[in-house]
Amino acid sequence: MAEGAVSPQLVLGLGVVLILGLVVSAMLPDRFTGGGKTGGGVTAQSQALSLPAALPGLSPFTPATPLQFSGRVTQVASIGNDVGWGQVHIWIDNGTGALQEISVAPQAYLTQIGCPSFDGARVSGVGFIFDPGRPNAELYVKSIQVGGRTCKLRDDEGLALWMVVQ
């Protein structure tokens, strides 16, 4: 090696030390480095405000109350076949004089779990109304009994069991 030349090991060593120094200084807390802020007084307790966490796009979760239903099925329809998600809806006469719309499940899932036909059947079960403020909001079935068989369609949170990856 020529006189006065810097060895490659020295250059590599200095580079590693420089990078480690930068990493350590970046990890130092602001209270040591000042963080570019001036001041640093303590806020009086009476001036402190409690603010909710900003979660854009999220809304607080309010669980839906499970509701009982029962009656005789007067109409069965598959809604949404034209857009790729066919959902069986039934309308029941529960003795109040008004028909109640109930969203059940896709026909393919009902067939897969062996749920009997709803045509003219007497049904009972539990479901959820997710939009109680909307007039005539349909009820989404959690479980339904038809022809002596109980068909489980949603979990306790109202999530569709046919959407569960198996």
mmCIF file of C-alpha atoms in Angstrom:
data_model
loop_
_atom_site.group_PDB
_atom_site.id
_atom_site.type_symbol
_atom_site.label_atom_id
_atom_site.label_comp_id
_atom_site.label_asym_id
_atom_site.label_seq_id
_atom_site.Cartn_x
_atom_site.Cartn_y
_atom_site.Cartn_z
ATOM 1 C CA MET A 1 0.000 0.000 0.000
ATOM 2 C CA ALA A 2 1.315 3.478 -0.841
ATOM 3 C CA GLU A 3 2.483 5.844 1.865
ATOM 4 C CA GLY A 4 -0.359 8.143 3.000
ATOM 5 C CA ALA A 5 -3.112 6.005 1.447
ATOM 6 C CA VAL A 6 -6.112 5.163 3.604
ATOM 7 C CA SER A 7 -6.829 1.484 4.051
ATOM 8 C CA PRO A 8 -10.237 0.120 2.953
ATOM 9 C CA GLN A 9 -10.801 -1.301 6.458
ATOM 10 C CA LEU A 10 -10.408 2.176 7.978
ATOM 11 C CA VAL A 11 -12.935 3.675 5.536
ATOM 12 C CA LEU A 12 -15.396 0.863 6.227
ATOM 13 C CA GLY A 13 -14.925 1.206 9.999
ATOM 14 C CA LEU A 14 -15.483 4.979 9.908
ATOM 15 C CA GLY A 15 -18.625 4.474 7.785
ATOM 16 C CA VAL A 16 -20.068 1.973 10.275
ATOM 17 C CA VAL A 17 -19.311 4.316 13.218
ATOM 18 C CA LEU A 18 -20.955 7.231 11.383
ATOM 19 C CA ILE A 19 -24.105 5.226 10.582
ATOM 20 C CA LEU A 20 -24.361 3.926 14.171
ATOM 21 C CA GLY A 21 -23.979 7.488 15.449
ATOM 22 C CA LEU A 22 -26.827 8.672 13.217
ATOM 23 C CA VAL A 23 -29.085 5.796 14.319
ATOM 24 C CA VAL A 24 -28.401 6.444 18.021
ATOM 25 C CA SER A 25 -29.013 10.198 17.685
ATOM 26 C CA ALA A 26 -32.285 9.564 15.832
ATOM 27 C CA MET A 27 -33.456 7.279 18.620
ATOM 28 C CA LEU A 28 -32.720 9.738 21.453
ATOM 29 C CA PRO A 29 -35.891 11.016 23.150
ATOM 30 C CA ASP A 30 -36.926 14.623 22.543
ATOM 31 C CA ARG A 31 -36.364 15.536 26.187
ATOM 32 C CA PHE A 32 -32.597 15.181 25.610
ATOM 33 C CA THR A 33 -32.416 16.810 22.221
ATOM 34 C CA GLY A 34 -35.167 19.421 22.660
ATOM 35 C CA GLY A 35 -36.999 18.212 19.562
ATOM 36 C CA GLY A 36 -36.781 21.677 18.021
ATOM 37 C CA LYS A 37 -39.317 23.007 20.527
ATOM 38 C CA THR A 38 -38.972 25.982 22.779
ATOM 39 C CA GLY A 39 -40.522 26.344 26.180
ATOM 40 C CA GLY A 40 -41.398 23.290 28.161
ATOM 41 C CA GLY A 41 -43.617 24.557 30.938
ATOM 42 C CA VAL A 42 -46.015 22.270 32.749
ATOM 43 C CA THR A 43 -49.733 22.576 31.910
ATOM 44 C CA ALA A 44 -51.955 23.160 34.901
ATOM 45 C CA GLN A 45 -54.356 20.283 35.562
ATOM 46 C CA SER A 46 -57.414 22.541 35.274
ATOM 47 C CA GLN A 47 -56.405 23.545 31.740
ATOM 48 C CA ALA A 48 -56.045 19.993 30.432
ATOM 49 C CA LEU A 49 -58.822 18.768 28.138
ATOM 50 C CA SER A 50 -59.782 15.192 27.441
ATOM 51 C CA LEU A 51 -60.212 14.713 23.704
ATOM 52 C CA PRO A 52 -61.405 11.583 21.920
ATOM 53 C CA ALA A 53 -58.837 9.833 19.768
ATOM 54 C CA ALA A 54 -59.038 10.817 16.125
ATOM 55 C CA LEU A 55 -59.927 7.688 14.177
ATOM 56 C CA PRO A 56 -60.894 8.796 10.688
ATOM 57 C CA GLY A 57 -63.375 6.500 9.014
ATOM 58 C CA LEU A 58 -64.274 4.637 12.195
ATOM 59 C CA SER A 59 -67.442 5.067 14.179
ATOM 60 C CA PRO A 60 -68.144 3.801 17.676
ATOM 61 C CA PHE A 61 -69.545 0.265 17.712
ATOM 62 C CA THR A 62 -72.956 -0.202 19.259
ATOM 63 C CA PRO A 63 -74.033 -3.841 19.390
ATOM 64 C CA ALA A 64 -77.436 -4.566 17.903
ATOM 65 C CA THR A 65 -80.024 -6.002 20.264
ATOM 66 C CA PRO A 66 -81.164 -9.529 19.332
ATOM 67 C CA LEU A 67 -84.885 -9.583 18.492
ATOM 68 C CA GLN A 68 -87.285 -12.544 18.484
ATOM 69 C CA PHE A 69 -89.559 -13.084 15.494
ATOM 70 C CA SER A 70 -92.174 -15.644 14.491
ATOM 71 C CA GLY A 71 -94.944 -16.007 11.947
ATOM 72 C CA ARG A 72 -96.070 -17.671 8.744
ATOM 73 C CA VAL A 73 -94.078 -17.001 5.559
ATOM 74 C CA THR A 74 -96.236 -15.256 2.953
ATOM 75 C CA GLN A 75 -93.573 -14.444 0.341
ATOM 76 C CA VAL A 76 -90.049 -15.608 -0.549
ATOM 77 C CA ALA A 77 -87.734 -13.683 -2.901
ATOM 78 C CA SER A 78 -84.081 -13.777 -3.874
ATOM 79 C CA ILE A 79 -82.828 -10.200 -3.999
ATOM 80 C CA GLY A 80 -79.560 -9.115 -5.618
ATOM 81 C CA ASN A 81 -79.060 -11.942 -8.105
ATOM 82 C CA ASP A 82 -78.564 -9.371 -10.862
ATOM 83 C CA VAL A 83 -75.557 -7.816 -9.072
ATOM 84 C CA GLY A 84 -73.856 -11.046 -8.019
ATOM 85 C CA TRP A 85 -74.981 -11.585 -4.437
ATOM 86 C CA GLY A 86 -78.341 -13.330 -4.231
ATOM 87 C CA GLN A 87 -79.887 -12.999 -0.774
ATOM 88 C CA VAL A 88 -83.120 -14.786 0.185
ATOM 89 C CA HIS A 89 -85.659 -12.472 1.821
ATOM 90 C CA ILE A 90 -88.899 -13.650 3.383
ATOM 91 C CA TRP A 91 -91.954 -11.737 4.505
ATOM 92 C CA ILE A 92 -93.832 -13.114 7.483
ATOM 93 C CA ASP A 93 -97.278 -12.449 8.877
ATOM 94 C CA ASN A 94 -96.676 -12.216 12.606
ATOM 95 C CA GLY A 95 -100.302 -11.556 13.496
ATOM 96 C CA THR A 96 -100.010 -7.767 13.741
ATOM 97 C CA GLY A 97 -101.570 -7.163 10.332
ATOM 98 C CA ALA A 98 -98.305 -5.860 8.838
ATOM 99 C CA LEU A 99 -95.797 -8.032 7.011
ATOM 100 C CA GLN A 100 -92.256 -8.110 8.362
ATOM 101 C CA GLU A 101 -89.329 -8.321 5.898
ATOM 102 C CA ILE A 102 -86.530 -10.630 6.982
ATOM 103 C CA SER A 103 -83.153 -11.001 5.249
ATOM 104 C CA VAL A 104 -82.100 -14.646 5.530
ATOM 105 C CA ALA A 105 -78.985 -15.762 3.576
ATOM 106 C CA PRO A 106 -77.853 -16.699 0.065
ATOM 107 C CA GLN A 107 -79.779 -19.673 -1.358
ATOM 108 C CA ALA A 108 -76.524 -21.572 -1.979
ATOM 109 C CA TYR A 109 -75.640 -21.360 1.740
ATOM 110 C CA LEU A 110 -79.138 -22.412 2.822
ATOM 111 C CA THR A 111 -78.862 -25.451 0.546
ATOM 112 C CA GLN A 112 -75.343 -26.226 1.813
ATOM 113 C CA ILE A 113 -76.436 -26.318 5.469
ATOM 114 C CA GLY A 114 -79.645 -28.226 4.672
ATOM 115 C CA CYS A 115 -82.112 -25.517 5.642
ATOM 116 C CA PRO A 116 -85.682 -26.488 4.556
ATOM 117 C CA SER A 117 -87.836 -24.448 2.167
ATOM 118 C CA PHE A 118 -89.586 -21.378 3.590
ATOM 119 C CA ASP A 119 -92.612 -21.397 1.241
ATOM 120 C CA GLY A 120 -95.725 -21.130 3.451
ATOM 121 C CA ALA A 121 -93.818 -22.438 6.488
ATOM 122 C CA ARG A 122 -94.209 -21.312 10.065
ATOM 123 C CA VAL A 123 -90.870 -19.847 11.207
ATOM 124 C CA SER A 124 -89.397 -18.455 14.396
ATOM 125 C CA GLY A 125 -85.986 -17.234 15.366
ATOM 126 C CA VAL A 126 -83.675 -14.462 16.467
ATOM 127 C CA GLY A 127 -82.246 -11.633 14.392
ATOM 128 C CA PHE A 128 -80.848 -8.110 14.374
ATOM 129 C CA ILE A 129 -81.994 -4.766 12.985
ATOM 130 C CA PHE A 130 -78.804 -2.872 12.146
ATOM 131 C CA ASP A 131 -80.529 0.383 11.145
ATOM 132 C CA PRO A 132 -83.324 0.868 13.698
ATOM 133 C CA GLY A 133 -83.777 4.519 12.697
ATOM 134 C CA ARG A 134 -84.917 3.600 9.184
ATOM 135 C CA PRO A 135 -88.640 2.953 8.804
ATOM 136 C CA ASN A 136 -89.421 -0.658 7.788
ATOM 137 C CA ALA A 137 -85.764 -1.696 8.212
ATOM 138 C CA GLU A 138 -85.426 -5.419 7.565
ATOM 139 C CA LEU A 139 -84.387 -7.877 10.214
ATOM 140 C CA TYR A 140 -81.232 -9.947 9.574
ATOM 141 C CA VAL A 141 -81.568 -13.537 10.790
ATOM 142 C CA LYS A 142 -79.089 -14.884 13.322
ATOM 143 C CA SER A 143 -80.865 -18.237 13.545
ATOM 144 C CA ILE A 144 -84.188 -19.433 12.208
ATOM 145 C CA GLN A 145 -86.277 -22.508 12.919
ATOM 146 C CA VAL A 146 -88.225 -23.899 9.981
ATOM 147 C CA GLY A 147 -89.734 -27.360 9.615
ATOM 148 C CA GLY A 148 -88.334 -28.428 12.996
ATOM 149 C CA ARG A 149 -84.769 -27.581 11.966
ATOM 150 C CA THR A 150 -82.666 -24.684 13.307
ATOM 151 C CA CYS A 151 -80.491 -22.948 10.728
ATOM 152 C CA LYS A 152 -77.641 -20.805 12.132
ATOM 153 C CA LEU A 153 -76.834 -17.955 9.748
ATOM 154 C CA ARG A 154 -74.969 -15.217 11.663
ATOM 155 C CA ASP A 155 -72.787 -15.013 14.754
ATOM 156 C CA ASP A 156 -73.445 -12.958 17.904
ATOM 157 C CA GLU A 157 -72.031 -9.842 16.225
ATOM 158 C CA GLY A 158 -74.255 -10.265 13.179
ATOM 159 C CA LEU A 159 -71.456 -11.394 10.852
ATOM 160 C CA ALA A 160 -72.577 -13.783 8.133
ATOM 161 C CA LEU A 161 -71.425 -17.366 8.706
ATOM 162 C CA TRP A 162 -71.302 -18.001 4.953
ATOM 163 C CA MET A 163 -68.523 -15.392 4.716
ATOM 164 C CA VAL A 164 -66.274 -17.280 7.154
ATOM 165 C CA VAL A 165 -63.204 -18.676 5.422
ATOM 166 C CA GLN A 166 -63.008 -22.407 6.044
#
